[in-house]
Tab-separated table of C-alpha atoms in Angstrom:
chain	number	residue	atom	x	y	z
E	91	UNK	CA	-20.598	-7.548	-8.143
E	92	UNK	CA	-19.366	-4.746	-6.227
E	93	UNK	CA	-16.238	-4.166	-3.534
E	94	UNK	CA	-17.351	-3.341	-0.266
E	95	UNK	CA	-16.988	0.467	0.763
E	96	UNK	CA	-15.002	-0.603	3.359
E	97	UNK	CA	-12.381	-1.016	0.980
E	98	UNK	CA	-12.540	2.878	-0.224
E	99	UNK	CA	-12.128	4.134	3.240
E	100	UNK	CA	-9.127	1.897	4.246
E	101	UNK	CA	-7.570	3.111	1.060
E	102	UNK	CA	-8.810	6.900	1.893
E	103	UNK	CA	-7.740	5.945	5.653
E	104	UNK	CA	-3.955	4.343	5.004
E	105	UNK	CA	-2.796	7.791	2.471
E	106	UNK	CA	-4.297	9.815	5.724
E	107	UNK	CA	-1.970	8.056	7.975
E	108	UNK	CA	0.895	8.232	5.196
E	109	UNK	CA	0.930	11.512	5.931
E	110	UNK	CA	1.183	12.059	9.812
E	111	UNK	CA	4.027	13.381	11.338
E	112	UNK	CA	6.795	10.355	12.651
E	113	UNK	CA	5.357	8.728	16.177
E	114	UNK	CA	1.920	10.238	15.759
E	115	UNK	CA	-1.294	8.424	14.938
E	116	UNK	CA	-4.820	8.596	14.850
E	117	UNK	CA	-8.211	7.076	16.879
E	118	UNK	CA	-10.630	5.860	14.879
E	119	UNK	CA	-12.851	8.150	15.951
E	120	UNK	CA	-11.112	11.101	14.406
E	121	UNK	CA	-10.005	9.274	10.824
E	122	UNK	CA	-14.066	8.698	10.814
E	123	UNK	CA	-14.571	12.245	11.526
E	124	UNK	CA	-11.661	13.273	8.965
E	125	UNK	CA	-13.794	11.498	6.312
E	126	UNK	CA	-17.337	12.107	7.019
E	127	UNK	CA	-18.096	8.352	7.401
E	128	UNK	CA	-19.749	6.179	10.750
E	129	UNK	CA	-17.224	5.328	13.032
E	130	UNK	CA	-18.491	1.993	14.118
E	131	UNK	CA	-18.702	1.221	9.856
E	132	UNK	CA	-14.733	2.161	9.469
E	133	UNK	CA	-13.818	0.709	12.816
E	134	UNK	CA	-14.623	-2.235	11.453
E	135	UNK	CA	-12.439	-1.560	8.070
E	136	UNK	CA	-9.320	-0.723	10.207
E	137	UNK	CA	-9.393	-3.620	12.256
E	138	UNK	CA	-9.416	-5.168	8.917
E	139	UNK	CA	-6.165	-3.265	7.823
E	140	UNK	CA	-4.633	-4.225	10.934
E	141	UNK	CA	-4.776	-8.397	11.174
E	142	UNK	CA	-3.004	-7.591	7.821
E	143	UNK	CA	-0.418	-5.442	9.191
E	144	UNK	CA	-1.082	-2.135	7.026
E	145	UNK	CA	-2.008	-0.701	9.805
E	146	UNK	CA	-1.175	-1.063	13.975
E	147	UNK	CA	-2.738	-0.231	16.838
E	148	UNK	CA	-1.280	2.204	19.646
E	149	UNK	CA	-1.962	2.024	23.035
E	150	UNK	CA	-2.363	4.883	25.924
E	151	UNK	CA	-2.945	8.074	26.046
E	152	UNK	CA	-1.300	8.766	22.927
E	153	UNK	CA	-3.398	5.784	21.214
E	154	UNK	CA	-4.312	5.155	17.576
E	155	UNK	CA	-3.397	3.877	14.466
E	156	UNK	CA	-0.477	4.256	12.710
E	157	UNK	CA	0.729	2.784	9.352
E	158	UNK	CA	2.676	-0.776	10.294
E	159	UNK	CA	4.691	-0.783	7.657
E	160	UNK	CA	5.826	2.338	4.905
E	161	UNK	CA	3.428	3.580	2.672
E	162	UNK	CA	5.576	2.560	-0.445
E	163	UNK	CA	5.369	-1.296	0.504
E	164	UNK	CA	1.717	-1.042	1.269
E	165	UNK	CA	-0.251	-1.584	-2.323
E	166	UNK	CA	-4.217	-1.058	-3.255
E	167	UNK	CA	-4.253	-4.464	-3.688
E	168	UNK	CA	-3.084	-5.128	-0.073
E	169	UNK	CA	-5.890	-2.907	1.195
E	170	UNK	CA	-8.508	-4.735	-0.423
E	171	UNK	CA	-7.147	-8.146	0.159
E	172	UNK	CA	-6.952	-7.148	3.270
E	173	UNK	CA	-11.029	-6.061	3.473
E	174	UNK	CA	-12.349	-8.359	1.089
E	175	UNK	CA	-10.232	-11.585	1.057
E	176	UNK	CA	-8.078	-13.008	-1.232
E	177	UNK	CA	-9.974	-15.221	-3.020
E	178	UNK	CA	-10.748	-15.451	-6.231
E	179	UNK	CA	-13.952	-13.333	-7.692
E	180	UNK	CA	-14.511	-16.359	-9.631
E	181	UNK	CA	-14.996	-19.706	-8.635
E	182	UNK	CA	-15.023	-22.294	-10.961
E	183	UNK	CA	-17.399	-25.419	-9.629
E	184	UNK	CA	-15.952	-28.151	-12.654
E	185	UNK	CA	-19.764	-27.962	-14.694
E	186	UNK	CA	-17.351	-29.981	-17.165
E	187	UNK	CA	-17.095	-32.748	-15.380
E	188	UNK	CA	-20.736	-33.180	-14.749
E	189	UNK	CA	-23.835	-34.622	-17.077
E	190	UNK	CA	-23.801	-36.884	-19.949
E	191	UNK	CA	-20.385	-36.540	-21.154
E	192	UNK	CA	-18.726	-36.947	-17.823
E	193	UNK	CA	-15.640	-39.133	-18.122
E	194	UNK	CA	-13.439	-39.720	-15.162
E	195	UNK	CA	-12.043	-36.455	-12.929
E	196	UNK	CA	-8.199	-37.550	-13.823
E	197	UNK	CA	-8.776	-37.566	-17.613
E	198	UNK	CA	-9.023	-33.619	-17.750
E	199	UNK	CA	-7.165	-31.033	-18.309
E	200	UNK	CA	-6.160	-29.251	-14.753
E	201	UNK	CA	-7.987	-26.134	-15.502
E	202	UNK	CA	-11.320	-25.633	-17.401
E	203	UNK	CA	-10.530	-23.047	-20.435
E	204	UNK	CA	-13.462	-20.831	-19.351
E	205	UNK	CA	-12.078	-20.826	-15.563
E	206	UNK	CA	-8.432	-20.351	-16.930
E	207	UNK	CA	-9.584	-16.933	-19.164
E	208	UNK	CA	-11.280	-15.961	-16.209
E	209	UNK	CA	-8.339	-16.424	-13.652
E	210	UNK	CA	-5.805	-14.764	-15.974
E	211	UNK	CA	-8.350	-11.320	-16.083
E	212	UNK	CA	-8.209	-11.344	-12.301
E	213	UNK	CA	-4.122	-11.905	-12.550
E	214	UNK	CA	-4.099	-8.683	-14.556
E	215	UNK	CA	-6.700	-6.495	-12.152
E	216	UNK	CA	-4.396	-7.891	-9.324
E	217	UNK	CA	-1.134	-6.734	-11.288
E	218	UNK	CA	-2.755	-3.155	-12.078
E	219	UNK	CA	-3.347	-2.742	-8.086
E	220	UNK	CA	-0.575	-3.717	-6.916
E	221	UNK	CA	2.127	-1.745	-8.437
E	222	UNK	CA	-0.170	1.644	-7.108
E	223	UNK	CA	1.642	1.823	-3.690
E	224	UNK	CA	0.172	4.017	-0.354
E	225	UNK	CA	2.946	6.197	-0.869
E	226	UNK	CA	2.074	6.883	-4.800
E	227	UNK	CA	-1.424	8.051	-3.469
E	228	UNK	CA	0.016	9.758	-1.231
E	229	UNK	CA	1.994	11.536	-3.201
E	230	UNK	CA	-1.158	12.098	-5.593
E	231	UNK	CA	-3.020	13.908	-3.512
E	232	UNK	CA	-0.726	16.745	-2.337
E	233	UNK	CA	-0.055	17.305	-5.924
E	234	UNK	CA	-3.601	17.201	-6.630
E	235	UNK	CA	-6.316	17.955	-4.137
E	236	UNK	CA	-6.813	21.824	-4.122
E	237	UNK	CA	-4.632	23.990	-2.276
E	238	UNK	CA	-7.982	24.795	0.285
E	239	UNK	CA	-8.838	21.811	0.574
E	240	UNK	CA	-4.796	20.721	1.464
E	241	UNK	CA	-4.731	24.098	4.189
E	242	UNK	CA	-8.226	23.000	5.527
E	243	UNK	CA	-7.244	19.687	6.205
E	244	UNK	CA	-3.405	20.285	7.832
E	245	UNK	CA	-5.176	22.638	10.253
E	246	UNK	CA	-7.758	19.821	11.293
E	247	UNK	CA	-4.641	17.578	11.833
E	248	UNK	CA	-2.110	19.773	13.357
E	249	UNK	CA	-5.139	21.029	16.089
E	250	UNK	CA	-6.227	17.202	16.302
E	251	UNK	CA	-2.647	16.272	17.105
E	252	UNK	CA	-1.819	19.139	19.186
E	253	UNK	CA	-5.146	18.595	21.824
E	254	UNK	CA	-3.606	15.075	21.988
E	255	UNK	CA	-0.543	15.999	23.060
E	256	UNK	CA	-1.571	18.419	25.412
E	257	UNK	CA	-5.620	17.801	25.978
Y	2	UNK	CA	-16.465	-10.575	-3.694
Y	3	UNK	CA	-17.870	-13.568	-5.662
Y	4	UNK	CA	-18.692	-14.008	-9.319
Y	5	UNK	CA	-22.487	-14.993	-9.648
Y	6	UNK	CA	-21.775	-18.652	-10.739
Y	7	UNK	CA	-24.850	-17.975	-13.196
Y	8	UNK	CA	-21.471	-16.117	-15.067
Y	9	UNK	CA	-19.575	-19.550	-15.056
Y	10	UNK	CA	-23.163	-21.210	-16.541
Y	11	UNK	CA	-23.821	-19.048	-18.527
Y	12	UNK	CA	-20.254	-19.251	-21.111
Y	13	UNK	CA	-20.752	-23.174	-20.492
Y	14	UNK	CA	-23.886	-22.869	-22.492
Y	15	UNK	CA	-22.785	-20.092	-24.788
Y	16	UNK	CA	-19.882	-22.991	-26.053
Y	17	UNK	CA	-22.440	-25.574	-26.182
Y	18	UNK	CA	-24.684	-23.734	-28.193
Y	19	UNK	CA	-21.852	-22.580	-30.395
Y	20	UNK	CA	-21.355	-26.314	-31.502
Y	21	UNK	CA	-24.803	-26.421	-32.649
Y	22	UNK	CA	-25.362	-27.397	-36.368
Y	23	UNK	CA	-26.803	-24.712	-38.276
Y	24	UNK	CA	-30.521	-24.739	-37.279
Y	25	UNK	CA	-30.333	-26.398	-34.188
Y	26	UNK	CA	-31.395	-25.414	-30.360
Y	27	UNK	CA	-32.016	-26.753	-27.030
Y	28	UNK	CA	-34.237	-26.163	-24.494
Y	29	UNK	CA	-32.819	-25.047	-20.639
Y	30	UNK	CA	-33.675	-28.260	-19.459
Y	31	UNK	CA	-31.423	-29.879	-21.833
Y	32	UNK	CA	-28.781	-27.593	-21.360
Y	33	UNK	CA	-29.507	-28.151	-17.431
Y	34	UNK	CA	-28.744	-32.018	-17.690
Y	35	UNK	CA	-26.081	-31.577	-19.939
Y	36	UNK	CA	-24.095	-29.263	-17.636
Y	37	UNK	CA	-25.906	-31.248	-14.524
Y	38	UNK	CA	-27.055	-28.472	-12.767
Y	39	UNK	CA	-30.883	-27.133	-11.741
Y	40	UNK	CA	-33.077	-26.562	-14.580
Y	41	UNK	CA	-34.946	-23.403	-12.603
Y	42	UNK	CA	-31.183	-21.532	-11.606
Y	43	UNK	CA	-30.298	-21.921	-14.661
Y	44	UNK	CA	-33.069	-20.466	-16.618
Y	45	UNK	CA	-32.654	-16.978	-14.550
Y	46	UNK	CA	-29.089	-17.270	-16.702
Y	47	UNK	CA	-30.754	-18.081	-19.904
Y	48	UNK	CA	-32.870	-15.366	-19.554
Y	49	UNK	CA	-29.843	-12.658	-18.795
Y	50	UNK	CA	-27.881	-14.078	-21.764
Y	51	UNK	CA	-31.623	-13.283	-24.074
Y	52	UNK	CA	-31.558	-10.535	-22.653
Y	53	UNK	CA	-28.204	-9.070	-24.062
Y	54	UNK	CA	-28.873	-11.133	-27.519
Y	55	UNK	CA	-26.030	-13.615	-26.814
Y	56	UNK	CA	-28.805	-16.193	-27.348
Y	57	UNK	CA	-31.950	-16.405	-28.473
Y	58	UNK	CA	-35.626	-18.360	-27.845
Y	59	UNK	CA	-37.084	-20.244	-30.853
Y	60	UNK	CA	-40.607	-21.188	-29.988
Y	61	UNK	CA	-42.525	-24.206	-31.466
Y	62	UNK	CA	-42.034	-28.066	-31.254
Y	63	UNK	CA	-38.238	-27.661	-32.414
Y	64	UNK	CA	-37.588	-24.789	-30.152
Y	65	UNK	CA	-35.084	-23.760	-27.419
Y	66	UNK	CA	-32.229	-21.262	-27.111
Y	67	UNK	CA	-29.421	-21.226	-29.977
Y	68	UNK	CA	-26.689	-18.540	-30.280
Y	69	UNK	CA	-27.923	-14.685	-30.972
Y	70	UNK	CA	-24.707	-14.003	-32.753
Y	71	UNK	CA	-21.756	-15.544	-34.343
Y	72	UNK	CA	-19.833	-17.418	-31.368
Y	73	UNK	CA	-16.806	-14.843	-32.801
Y	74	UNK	CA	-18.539	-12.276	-31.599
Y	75	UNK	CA	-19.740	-12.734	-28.461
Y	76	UNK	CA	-16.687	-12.040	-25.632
Y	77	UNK	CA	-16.736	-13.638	-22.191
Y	78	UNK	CA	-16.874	-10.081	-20.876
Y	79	UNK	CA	-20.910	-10.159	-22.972
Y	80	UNK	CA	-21.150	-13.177	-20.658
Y	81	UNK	CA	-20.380	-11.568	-17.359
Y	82	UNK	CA	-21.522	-7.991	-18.350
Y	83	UNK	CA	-24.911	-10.071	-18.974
Y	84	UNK	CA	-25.737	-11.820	-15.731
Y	85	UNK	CA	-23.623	-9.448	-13.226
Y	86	UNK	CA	-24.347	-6.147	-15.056
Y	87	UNK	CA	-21.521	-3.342	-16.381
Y	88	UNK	CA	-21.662	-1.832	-13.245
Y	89	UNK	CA	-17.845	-1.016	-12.299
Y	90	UNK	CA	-16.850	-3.154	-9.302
Y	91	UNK	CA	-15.309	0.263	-7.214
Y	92	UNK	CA	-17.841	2.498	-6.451
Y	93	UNK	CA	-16.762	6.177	-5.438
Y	94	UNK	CA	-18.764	7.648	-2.982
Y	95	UNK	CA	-16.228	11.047	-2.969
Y	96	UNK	CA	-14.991	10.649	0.635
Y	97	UNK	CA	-12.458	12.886	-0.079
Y	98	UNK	CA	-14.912	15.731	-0.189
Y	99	UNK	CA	-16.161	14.978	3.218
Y	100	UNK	CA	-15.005	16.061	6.627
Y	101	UNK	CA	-13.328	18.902	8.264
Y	102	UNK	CA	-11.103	19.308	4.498
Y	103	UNK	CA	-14.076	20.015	2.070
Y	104	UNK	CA	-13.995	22.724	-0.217
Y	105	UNK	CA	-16.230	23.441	-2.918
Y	106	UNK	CA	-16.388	20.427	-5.209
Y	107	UNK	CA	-15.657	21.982	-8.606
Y	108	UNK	CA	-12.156	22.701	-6.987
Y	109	UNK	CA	-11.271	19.227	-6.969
Y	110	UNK	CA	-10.006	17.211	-9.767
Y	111	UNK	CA	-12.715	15.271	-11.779
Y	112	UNK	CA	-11.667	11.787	-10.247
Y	113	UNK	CA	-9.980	10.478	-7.187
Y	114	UNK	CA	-6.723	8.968	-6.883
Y	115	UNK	CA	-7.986	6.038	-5.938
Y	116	UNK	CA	-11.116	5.650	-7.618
Y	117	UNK	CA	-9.158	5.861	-11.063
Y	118	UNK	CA	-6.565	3.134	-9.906
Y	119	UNK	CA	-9.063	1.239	-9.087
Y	120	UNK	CA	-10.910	1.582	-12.367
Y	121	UNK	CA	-7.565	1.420	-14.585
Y	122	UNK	CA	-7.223	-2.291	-12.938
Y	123	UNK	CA	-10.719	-3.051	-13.799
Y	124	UNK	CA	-10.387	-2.123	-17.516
Y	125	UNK	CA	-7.440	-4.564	-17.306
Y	126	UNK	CA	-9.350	-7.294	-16.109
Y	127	UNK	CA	-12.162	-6.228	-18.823
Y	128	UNK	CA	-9.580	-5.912	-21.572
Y	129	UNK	CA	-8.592	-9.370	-20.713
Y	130	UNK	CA	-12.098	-10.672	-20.887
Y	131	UNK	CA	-13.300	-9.033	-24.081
Y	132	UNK	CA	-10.595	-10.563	-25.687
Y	133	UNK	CA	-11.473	-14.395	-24.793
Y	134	UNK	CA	-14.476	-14.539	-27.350
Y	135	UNK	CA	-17.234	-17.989	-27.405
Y	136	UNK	CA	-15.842	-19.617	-30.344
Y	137	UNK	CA	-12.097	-19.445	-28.842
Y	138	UNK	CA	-13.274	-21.748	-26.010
Y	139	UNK	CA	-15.129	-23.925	-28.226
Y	140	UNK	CA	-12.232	-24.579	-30.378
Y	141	UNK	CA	-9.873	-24.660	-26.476
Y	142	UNK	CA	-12.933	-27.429	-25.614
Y	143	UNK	CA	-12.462	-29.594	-28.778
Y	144	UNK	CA	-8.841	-29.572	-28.301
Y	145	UNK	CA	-8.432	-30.143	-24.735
Y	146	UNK	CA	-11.076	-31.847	-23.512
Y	147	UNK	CA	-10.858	-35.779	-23.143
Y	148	UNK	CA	-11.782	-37.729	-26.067
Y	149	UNK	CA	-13.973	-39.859	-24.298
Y	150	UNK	CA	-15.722	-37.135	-22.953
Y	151	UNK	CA	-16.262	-35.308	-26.370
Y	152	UNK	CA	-17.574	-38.850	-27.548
Y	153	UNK	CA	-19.936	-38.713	-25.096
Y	154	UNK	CA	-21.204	-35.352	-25.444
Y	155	UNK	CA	-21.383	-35.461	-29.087
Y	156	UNK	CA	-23.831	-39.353	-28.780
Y	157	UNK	CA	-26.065	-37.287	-26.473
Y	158	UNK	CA	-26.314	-34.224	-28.465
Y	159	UNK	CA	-26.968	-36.319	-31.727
Y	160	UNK	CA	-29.347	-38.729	-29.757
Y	161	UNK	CA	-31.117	-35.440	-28.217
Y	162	UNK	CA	-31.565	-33.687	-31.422
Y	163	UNK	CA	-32.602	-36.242	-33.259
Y	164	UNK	CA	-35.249	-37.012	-30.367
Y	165	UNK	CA	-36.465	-33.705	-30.982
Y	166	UNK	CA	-36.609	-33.933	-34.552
Y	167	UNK	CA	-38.576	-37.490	-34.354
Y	168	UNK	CA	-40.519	-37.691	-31.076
């Protein structure tokens, strides 16, 4: 069982856009380039982000995306709700109710014990994700990613930005 | 992201077999119309719970799969970790050491922001699993399931081994 990437790079993609400067945002086609990855793959990711609001779409010359909401009341969980769904990973198909000892549907409990463990693990993978916030990873990374890495990276934006503004 | 539902099979079985008398087994295809599902799926789960010793093959004219270990031992996180693998669900591919921002990669720090939230919510959920163990939901099963349905398990279990015992 594994999360789609796309998941990674709207995380990766959202704590880029944290960071821009008030009224600016970014094309697809230069978040792809910011992270090394396809742009058709993550266009697909941030279209994701955006039917659930983390992200919106600008239009004209000035066009891209930009956060729709802050970063502090965007969560990981959010992001990958938003890319993988929000069902649950498991699925219980009521194998208690069927065979030899079947009795009638009514007579059960509501939830099968093996189904209700298994719900209450997701409940606390769900918890753990969403109390880590856009903003918190945000945050992370300028206290963590190395200083070159930090410089490198503000020069790519402020040049991307500034050949938008005045191409 | 879906749960193989050879993982919600699978810990049906496991609680069957853990209610067993001493010295007793079943074959899959007993276990298949028991739980009233294929015979040929569920082998392939059979085989992945062998496979990590949760149960074991007895060959011979009594044979079929029993319980590898004590029921107390065996978690529903042995269950899942047996069919779907241990393989963490987020998988870093270390996008943040692509692009037009990479530096060297010993400079950054050993895991990413968002990799580690998203493996601190998975030990959660695994915490949560290892903790739900076979012979838990056997004893859940004989408490809460109906009566009538436990009467009718138990005549087809005793008719069924004593089948095999007699033929």
């Amino acid at each position: 069982m594994r999360i789609n990437e796309g998941v990674e790079w709207g995380a990766h993609c959202a704590v880029v856009l944290a960071m821009l400067p008030d009224g600016a945002s970014l094309p697809a086609t230069r978040l792809a380039e910011y992270h090394g990855i396809p742009a058709p793959y993550l266009a697909k990711s941030l279209q994701a982000l955006m039917r659930a609001g983390i992200v919106e779409s600008m239009t004209g010359r000035h066009g891209g995306y930009r956060l729709g909401k802050p970063a502090s009341e965007i969560s990981l969980l959010d992001v990958f709700q938003a890319v993988e769904g929000d069902d649950t990973f498991f699925r219980c198909t009521e194998i208690r109710r069927q065979g030899p000892s079947r009795v009638a549907a009514r007579a059960y409990p509501p939830t099968c014990g093996i189904a209700a463990a298994m719900w209450r693990a997701e409940a606390s993978w769900r918890d753990e994700l969403s109390a880590v916030t856009v903003r918190d990873l945000a945050v992370q990374v300028m206290a963590q990613a190395p200083k070159a890495a930090i410089v490198k990276g503000s020069k790519w934006l402020a040049t991307t930005l500034a050949a938008r503004n005045h191409p």
